[in-house]
Short mmCIF file of C-alpha atoms and ligand atoms in Angstrom, two decimals:
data_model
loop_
_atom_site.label_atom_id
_atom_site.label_comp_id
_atom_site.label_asym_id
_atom_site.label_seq_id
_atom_site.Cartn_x
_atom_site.Cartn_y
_atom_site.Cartn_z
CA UNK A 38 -18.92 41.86 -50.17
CA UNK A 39 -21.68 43.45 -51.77
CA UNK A 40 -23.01 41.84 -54.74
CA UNK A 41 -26.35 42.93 -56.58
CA UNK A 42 -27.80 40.10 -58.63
CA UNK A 43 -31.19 41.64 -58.37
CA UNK A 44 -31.47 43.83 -61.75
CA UNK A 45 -34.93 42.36 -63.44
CA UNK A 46 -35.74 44.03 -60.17
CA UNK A 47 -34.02 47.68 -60.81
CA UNK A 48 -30.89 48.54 -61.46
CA UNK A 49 -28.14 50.82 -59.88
CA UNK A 50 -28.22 53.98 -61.54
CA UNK A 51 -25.39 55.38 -63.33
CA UNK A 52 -23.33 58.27 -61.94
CA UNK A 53 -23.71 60.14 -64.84
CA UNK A 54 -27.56 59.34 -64.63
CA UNK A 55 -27.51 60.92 -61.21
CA UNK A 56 -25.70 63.82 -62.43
CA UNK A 57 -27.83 64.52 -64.47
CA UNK A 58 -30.58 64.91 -62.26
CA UNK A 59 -29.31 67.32 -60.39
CA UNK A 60 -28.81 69.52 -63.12
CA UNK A 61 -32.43 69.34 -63.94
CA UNK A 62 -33.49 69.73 -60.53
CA UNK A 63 -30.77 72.91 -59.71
CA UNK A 64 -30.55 74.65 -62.78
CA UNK A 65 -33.00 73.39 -65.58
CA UNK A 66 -35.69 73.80 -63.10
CA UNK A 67 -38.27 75.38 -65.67
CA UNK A 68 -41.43 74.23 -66.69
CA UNK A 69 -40.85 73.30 -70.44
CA UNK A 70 -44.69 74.89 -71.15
CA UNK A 71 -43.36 78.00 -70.05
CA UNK A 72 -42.70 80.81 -72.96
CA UNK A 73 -39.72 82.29 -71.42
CA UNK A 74 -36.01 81.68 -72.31
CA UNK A 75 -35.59 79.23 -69.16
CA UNK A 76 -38.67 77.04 -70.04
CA UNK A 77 -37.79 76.99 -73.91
CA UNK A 78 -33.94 75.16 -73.17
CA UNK A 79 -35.64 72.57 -70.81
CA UNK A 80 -38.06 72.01 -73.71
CA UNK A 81 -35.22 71.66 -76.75
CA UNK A 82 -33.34 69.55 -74.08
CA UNK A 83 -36.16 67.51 -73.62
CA UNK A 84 -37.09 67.11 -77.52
CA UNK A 85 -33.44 66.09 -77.91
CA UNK A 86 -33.64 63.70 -75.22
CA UNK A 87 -36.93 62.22 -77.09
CA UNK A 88 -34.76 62.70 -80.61
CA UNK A 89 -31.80 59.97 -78.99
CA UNK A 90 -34.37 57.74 -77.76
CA UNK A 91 -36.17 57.31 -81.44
CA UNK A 92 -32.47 56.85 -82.71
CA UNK A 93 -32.16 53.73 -80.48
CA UNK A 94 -35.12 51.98 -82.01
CA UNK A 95 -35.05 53.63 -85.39
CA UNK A 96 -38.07 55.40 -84.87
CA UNK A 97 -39.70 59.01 -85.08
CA UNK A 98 -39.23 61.76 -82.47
CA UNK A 99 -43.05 61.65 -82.60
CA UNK A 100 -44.32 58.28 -81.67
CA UNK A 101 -41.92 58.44 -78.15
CA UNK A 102 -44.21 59.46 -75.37
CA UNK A 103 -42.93 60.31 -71.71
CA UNK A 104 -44.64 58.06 -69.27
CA UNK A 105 -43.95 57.24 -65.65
CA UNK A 106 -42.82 53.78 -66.06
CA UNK A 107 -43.55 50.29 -67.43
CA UNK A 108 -47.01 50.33 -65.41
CA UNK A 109 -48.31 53.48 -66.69
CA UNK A 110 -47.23 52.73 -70.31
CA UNK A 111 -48.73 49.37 -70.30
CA UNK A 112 -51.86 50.50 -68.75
CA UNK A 113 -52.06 53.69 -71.10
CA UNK A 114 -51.83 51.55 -74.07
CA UNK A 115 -54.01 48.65 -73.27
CA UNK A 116 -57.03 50.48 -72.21
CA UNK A 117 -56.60 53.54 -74.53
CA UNK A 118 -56.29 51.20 -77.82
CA UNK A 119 -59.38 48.51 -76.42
CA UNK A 120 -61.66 51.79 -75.12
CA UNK A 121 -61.13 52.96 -78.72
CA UNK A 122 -62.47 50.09 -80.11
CA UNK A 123 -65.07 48.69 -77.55
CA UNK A 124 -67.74 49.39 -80.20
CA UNK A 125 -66.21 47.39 -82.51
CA UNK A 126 -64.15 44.70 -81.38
CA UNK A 127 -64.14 43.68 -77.60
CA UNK A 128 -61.46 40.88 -77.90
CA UNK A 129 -57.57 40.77 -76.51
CA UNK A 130 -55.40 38.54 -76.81
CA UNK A 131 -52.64 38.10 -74.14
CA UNK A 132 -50.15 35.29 -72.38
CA UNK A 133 -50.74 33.93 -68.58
CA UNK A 134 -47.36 34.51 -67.88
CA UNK A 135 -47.29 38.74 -68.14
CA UNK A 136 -46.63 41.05 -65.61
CA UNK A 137 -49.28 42.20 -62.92
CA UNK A 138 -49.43 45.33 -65.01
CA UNK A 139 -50.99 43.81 -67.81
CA UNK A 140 -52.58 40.72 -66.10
CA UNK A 141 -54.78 43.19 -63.40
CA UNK A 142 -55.53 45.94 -66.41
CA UNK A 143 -56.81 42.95 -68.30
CA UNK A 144 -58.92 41.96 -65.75
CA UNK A 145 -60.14 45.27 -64.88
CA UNK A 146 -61.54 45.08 -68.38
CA UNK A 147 -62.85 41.71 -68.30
CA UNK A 148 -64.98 42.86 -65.96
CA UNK A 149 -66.23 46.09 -68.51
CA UNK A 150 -66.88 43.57 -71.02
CA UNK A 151 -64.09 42.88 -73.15
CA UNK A 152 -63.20 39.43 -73.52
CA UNK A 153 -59.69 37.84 -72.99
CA UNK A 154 -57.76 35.17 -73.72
CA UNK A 155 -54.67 34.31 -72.10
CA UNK A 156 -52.41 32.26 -74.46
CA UNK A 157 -50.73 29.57 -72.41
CA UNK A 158 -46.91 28.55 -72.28
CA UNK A 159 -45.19 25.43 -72.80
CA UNK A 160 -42.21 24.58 -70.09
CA UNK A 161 -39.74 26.94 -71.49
CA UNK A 162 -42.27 29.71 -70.69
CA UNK A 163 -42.86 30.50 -74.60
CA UNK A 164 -46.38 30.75 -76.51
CA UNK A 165 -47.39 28.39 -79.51
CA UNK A 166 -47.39 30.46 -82.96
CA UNK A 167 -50.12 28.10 -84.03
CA UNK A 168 -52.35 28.26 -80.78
CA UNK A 169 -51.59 32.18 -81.38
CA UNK A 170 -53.14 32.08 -84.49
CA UNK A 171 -56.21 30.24 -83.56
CA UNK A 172 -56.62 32.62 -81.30
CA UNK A 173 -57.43 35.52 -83.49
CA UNK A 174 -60.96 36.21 -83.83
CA UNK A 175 -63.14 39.28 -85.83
CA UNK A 176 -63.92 40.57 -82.88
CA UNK A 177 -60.31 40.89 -81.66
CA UNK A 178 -58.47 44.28 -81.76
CA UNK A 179 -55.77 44.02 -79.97
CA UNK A 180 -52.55 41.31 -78.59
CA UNK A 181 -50.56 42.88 -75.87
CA UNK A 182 -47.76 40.18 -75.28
CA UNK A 183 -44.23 40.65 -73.17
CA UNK A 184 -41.22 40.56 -75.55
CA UNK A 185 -38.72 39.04 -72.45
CA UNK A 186 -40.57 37.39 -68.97
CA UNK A 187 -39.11 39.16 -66.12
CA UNK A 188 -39.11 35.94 -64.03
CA UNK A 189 -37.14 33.44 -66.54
CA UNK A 190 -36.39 35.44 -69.50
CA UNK A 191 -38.22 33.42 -72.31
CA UNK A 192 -38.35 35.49 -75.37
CA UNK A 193 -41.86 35.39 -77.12
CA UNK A 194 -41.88 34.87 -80.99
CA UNK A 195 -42.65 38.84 -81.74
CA UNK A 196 -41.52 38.68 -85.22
CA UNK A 197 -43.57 35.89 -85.98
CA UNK A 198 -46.58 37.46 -84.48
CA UNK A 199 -46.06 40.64 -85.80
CA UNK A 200 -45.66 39.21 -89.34
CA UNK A 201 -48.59 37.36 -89.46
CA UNK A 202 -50.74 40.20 -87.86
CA UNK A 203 -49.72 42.19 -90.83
CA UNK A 204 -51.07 39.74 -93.31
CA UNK A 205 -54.69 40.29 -91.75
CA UNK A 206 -57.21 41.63 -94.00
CA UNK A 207 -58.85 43.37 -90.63
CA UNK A 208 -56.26 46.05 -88.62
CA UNK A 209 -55.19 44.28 -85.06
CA UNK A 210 -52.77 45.97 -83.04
CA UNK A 211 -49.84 44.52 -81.68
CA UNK A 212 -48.51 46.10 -78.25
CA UNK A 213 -45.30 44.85 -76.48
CA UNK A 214 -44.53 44.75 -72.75
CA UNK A 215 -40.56 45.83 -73.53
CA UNK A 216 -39.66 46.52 -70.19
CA UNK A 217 -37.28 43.92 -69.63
CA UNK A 218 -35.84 43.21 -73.65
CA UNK A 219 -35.59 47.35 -73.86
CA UNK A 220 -31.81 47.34 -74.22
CA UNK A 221 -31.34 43.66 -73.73
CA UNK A 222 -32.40 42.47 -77.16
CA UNK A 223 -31.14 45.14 -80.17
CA UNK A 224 -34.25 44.97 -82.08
CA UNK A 225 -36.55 47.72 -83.79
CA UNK A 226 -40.43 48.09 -83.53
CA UNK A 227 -40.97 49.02 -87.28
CA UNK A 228 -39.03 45.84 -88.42
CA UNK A 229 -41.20 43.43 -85.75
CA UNK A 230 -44.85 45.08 -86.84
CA UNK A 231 -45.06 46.56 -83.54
CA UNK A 232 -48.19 48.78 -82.86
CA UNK A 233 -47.47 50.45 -79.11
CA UNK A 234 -44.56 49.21 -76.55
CA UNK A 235 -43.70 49.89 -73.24
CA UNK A 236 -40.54 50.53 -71.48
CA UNK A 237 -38.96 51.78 -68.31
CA UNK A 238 -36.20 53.60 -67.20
CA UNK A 239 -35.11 51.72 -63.74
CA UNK A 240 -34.10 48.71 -65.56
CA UNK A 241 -31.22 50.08 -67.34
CA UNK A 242 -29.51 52.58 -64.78
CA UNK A 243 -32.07 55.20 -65.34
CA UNK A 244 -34.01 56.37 -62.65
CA UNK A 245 -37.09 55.01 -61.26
CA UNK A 246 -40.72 56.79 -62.05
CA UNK A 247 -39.68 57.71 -65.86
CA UNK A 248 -40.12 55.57 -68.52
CA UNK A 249 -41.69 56.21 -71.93
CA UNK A 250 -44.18 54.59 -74.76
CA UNK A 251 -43.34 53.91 -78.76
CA UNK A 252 -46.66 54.49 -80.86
CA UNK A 253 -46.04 54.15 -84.15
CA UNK A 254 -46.65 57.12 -86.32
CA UNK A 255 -50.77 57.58 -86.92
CA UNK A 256 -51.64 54.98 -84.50
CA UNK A 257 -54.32 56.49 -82.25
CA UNK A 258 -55.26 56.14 -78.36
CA UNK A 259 -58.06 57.07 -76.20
CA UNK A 260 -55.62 58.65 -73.48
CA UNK A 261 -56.00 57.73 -69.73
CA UNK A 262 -54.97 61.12 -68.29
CA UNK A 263 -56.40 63.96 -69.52
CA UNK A 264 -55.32 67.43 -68.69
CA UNK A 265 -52.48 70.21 -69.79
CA UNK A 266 -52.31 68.37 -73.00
CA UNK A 267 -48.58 67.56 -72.76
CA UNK A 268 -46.80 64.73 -74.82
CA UNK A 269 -49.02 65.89 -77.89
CA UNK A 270 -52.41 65.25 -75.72
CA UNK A 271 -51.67 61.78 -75.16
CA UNK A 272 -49.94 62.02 -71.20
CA UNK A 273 -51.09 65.08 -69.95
CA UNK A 274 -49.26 66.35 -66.92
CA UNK A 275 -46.11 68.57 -66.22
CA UNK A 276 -42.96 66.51 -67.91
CA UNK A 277 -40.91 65.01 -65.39
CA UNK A 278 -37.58 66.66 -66.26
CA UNK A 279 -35.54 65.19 -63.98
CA UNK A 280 -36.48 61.57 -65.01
CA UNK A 281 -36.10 62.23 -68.81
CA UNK A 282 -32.92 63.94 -68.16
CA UNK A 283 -31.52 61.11 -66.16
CA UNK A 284 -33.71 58.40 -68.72
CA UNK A 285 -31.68 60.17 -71.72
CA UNK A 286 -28.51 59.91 -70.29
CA UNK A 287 -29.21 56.23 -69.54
CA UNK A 288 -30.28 55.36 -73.08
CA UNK A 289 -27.45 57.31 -74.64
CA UNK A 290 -24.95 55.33 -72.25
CA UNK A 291 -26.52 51.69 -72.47
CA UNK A 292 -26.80 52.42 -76.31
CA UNK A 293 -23.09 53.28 -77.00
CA UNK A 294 -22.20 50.01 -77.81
CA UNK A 295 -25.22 47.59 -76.97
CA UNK A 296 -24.35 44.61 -79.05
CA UNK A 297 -21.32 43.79 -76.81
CA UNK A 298 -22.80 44.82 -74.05
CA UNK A 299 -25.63 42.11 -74.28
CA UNK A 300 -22.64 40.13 -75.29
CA UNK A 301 -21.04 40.86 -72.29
CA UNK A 302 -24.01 40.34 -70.24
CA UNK A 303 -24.58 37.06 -71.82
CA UNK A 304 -21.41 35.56 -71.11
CA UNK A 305 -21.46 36.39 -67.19
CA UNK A 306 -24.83 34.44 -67.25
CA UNK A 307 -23.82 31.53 -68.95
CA UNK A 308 -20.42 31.07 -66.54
CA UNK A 309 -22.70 31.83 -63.82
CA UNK A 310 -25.09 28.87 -65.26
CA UNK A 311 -22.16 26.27 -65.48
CA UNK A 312 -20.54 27.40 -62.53
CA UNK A 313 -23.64 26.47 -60.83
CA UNK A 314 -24.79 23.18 -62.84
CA UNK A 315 -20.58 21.97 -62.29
CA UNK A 316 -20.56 22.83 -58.30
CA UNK A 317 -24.38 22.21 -56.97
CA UNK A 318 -26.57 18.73 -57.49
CA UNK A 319 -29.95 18.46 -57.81
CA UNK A 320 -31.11 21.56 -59.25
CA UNK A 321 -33.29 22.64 -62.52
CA UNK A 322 -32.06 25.61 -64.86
CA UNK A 323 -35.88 27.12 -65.34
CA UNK A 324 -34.54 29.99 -67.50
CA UNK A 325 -34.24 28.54 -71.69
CA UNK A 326 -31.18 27.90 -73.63
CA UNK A 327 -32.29 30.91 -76.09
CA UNK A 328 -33.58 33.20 -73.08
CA UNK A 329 -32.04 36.77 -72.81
CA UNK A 330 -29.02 37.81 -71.93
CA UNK A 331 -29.65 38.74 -67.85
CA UNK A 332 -31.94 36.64 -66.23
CA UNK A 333 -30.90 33.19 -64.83
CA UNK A 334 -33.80 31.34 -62.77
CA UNK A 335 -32.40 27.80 -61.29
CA UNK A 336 -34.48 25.67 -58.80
CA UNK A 337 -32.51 24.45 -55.58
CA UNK A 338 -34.53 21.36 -54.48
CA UNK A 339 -34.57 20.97 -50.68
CA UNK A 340 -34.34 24.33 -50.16
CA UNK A 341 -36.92 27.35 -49.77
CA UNK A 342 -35.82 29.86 -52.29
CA UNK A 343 -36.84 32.80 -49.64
CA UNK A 344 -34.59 31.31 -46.81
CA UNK A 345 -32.00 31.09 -49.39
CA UNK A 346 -32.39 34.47 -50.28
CA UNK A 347 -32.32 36.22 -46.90
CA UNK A 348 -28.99 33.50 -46.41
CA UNK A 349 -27.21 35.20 -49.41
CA UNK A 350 -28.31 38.72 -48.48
CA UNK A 351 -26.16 38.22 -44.91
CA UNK A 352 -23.33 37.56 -47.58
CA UNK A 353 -23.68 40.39 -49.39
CA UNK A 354 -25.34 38.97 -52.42
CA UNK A 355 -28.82 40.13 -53.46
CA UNK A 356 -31.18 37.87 -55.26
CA UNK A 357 -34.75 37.92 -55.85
CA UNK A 358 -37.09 34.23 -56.00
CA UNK A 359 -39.10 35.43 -58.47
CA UNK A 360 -40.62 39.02 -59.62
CA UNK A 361 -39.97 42.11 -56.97
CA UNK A 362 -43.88 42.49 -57.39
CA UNK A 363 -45.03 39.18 -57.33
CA UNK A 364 -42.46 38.13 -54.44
CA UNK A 365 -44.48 39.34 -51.34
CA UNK A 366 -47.33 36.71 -52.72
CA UNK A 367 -47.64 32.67 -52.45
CA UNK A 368 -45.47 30.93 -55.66
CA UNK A 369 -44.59 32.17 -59.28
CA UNK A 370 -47.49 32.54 -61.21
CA UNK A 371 -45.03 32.23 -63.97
CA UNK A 372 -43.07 28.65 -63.10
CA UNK A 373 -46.61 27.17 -61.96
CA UNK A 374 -48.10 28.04 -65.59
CA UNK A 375 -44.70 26.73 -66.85
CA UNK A 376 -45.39 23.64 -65.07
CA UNK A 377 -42.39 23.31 -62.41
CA UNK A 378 -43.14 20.51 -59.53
CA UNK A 379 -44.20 22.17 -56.18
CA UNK A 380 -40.60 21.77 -55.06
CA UNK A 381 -39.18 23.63 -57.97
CA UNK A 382 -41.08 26.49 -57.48
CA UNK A 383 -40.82 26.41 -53.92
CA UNK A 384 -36.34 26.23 -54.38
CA UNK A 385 -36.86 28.79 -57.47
CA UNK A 386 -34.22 31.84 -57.54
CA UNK A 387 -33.59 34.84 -59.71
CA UNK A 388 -30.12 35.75 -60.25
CA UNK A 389 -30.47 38.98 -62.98
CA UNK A 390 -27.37 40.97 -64.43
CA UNK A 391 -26.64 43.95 -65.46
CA UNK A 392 -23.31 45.62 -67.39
CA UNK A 393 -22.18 46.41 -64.28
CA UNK A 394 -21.47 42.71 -62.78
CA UNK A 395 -18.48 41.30 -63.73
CA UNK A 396 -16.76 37.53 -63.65
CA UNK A 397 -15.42 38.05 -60.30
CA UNK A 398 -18.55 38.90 -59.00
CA UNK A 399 -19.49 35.21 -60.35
CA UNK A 400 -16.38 34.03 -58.90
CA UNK A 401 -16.83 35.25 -55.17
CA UNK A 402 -20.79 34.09 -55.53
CA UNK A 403 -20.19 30.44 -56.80
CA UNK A 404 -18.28 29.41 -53.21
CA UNK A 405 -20.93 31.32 -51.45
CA UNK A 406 -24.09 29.75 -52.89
CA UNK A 407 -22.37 26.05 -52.85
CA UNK A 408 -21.87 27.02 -49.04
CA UNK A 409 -25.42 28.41 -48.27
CA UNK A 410 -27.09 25.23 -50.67
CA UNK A 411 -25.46 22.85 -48.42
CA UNK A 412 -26.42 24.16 -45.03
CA UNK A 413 -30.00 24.55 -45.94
CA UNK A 414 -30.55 21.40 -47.16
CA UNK A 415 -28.76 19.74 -44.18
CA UNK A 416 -30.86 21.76 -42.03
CA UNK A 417 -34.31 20.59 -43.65
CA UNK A 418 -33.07 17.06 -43.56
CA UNK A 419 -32.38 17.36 -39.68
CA UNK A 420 -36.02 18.39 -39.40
C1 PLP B 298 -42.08 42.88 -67.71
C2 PLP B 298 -42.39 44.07 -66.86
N1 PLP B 298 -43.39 44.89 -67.20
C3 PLP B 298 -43.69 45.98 -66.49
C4 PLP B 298 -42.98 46.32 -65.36
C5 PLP B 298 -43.36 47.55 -64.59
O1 PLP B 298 -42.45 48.60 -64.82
P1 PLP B 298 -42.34 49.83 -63.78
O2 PLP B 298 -41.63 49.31 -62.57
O3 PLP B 298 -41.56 50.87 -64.51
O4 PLP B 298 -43.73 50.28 -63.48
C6 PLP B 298 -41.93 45.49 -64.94
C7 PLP B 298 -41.18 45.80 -63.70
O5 PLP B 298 -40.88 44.94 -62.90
C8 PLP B 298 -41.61 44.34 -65.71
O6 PLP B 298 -40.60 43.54 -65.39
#
């Protein structure tokens, strides 16, 4: 058996996304600056490529930018929009539940000056419009919130915020950690108000170092790499063909017919969910009702979500306890700010899905998990 459950984390990539690559890296080897004929199809292929993307989110070919990942997008656009503005308007506004990506850049500026405040969450890991609003200050240029939390899945009120943001007298620019609603929510920027978002490859079969930003048309940035000038002066640095090759292919594939595929997606979660509310006792669902589509976080009390973990993992099932980056460190920053007892946080697992689970993949994990819930808590009561 060999079940991945893990795909907040990454995700397998396609075969075609593979193939792909290797057709960049054996016969579109060219560097798409180069004048010749070889360079020149890399860089029409690549302009398509950029062309699909913008179709996705009914955007412009021009405000997609090549990054290399979630990380480097999120940093790129936080401190190239606040260094723009430092003169101005030192103020952020962001959420105590984001990724380490945004948390650490955040406090890397804290400490040049700029002045934060992290919104918190109520227990179903979502902001307060209101407390959002209060927020907003003169001095404030920019709120860099996550659309979907990669540890439960909450889905922050973007519209909303975007919305009122527009009915400012004074310009404040709204940025969007996408990474994990990229593909899992059908949504577009223009529609939501958004400013800048972020999104990466890896967690939608694509492969891992390639992921790109939206800026929306005229929106400006002080860029963090400087250089050849690529990606119109905003990402300098020789285009990683073989990642936007393999990132197009993934796009074009997860795109074909999305709405049933978060359909899809969304019904493998909730049988998972009952399966595990009808077969195992005292546990807490930590994920909300109107969470996306592929992430399922349930606390096993009694039992140490890591042992559980390395118990499914000799079964063939992989599951994460919390974020892949935040899992090496002591507790979820996430379920402690959402308020979860020691001993929920302690019990917490991920289970994330992708299009490529399926219901018997629920079906062989549900015996598996009753099994390995059982023997775990026996054991700590013996203790
Ligand atoms: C919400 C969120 N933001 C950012 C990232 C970072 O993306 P990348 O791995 O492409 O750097 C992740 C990845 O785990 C994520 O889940």
């Amino acid at each position: 058996m060999d079940i991945y459950l893990d795909n907040s984390a990454t995700t397998k990539p396609y075969k075609e996304v593979i193939d792909k690559m290797v057709y960049a890296l054996s016969t579109d080897y060219a560097n798409p600056s180069s004048l010749h004929r070889k360079g020149i199809e890399v860089e029409k292929n690549i302009k398509n490529i950029r062309q699909s993307i913008a179709r996705t989110l009914g955007a412009k070919d021009k405000e997609i930018y090549f990054t290399s990942g979630g990380t480097e997008a999120n940093n790129a656009i936080i401190r190239g929009v606040a260094n723009l503005h430092k003169k101005r308007k030192n103020h952020i506004i962001s959420t105590v539940i984001e990724h380490p990506s945004v948390l650490n850049t955040l406090k890397d500026l804290e400490e040049d000056g700029f002045e934060v405040t992290y919104l918190p969450v109520d227990t179903t890991g979502k902001i307060d419009i209101e407390a959002f609003k209060q927020a907003i200050k003169p001095s404030t240029c920019l709120v860099s919130i996550m659309h979907v939390n990669n540890e439960v899945g909450s889905i922050q009120p973007i519209q909303e915020i975007g919305k009122y943001l527009k009915s400012l007298n004074d310009k404040v620019y709204l940025h969007i950690d996408a990474v994990q609603s990229y593909s899992k929510i059908n949504f577009k920027p223009s529609r939501y108000n958004i400013d800048f978002m972020s999104v990466s490859g890896h967690k939608f079969h694509g492969p891992k170092g390639i992921g790109f930003m939206y800026i929306k048309e005229n929106n400006r940035l002080k860029p963090i790499l400087t250089g050849g000038g690529q990606e119109i002066g905003i990402r300098s640095g020789t285009e990683n063909t073989p990642g936007i090759y393999g990132l197009g292919e993934a796009v074009s594939i997860i795109n074909k017919d999305l709405n049933s595929t978060i359909d899809k997606i969304n019904s493998l979660k909730n049988s998972l969910k009952d399966e595990i509310e009808r077969n195992i006792d005292d546990i807490k669902i930590n994920s909300p009702e109107d969470g996306v589509c592929h992430i399922l976080n349930v606390s096993f009390r009694g039992v140490k979500g890591e042992v559980l973990l390395h118990y499914l993992e000799q079964k063939g099932i992989y599951v994460s306890t919390g974020s892949a980056c935040s899992s090496k460190k002591k507790g979820s920053h996430v379920l402690n700010e959402m308020n979860l007892a020691p001993v929920e946080i302690e019990g917490a697992i991920r289970f994330s899905l992708s299009d490529l689970n399926t219901e018997e993949d629920i079906k062989s994990v549900i015996p598996v998990l009753v099994e390995s819930v059982n023997d775990l808590r026996m054991i700590m009561k013996r203790r």
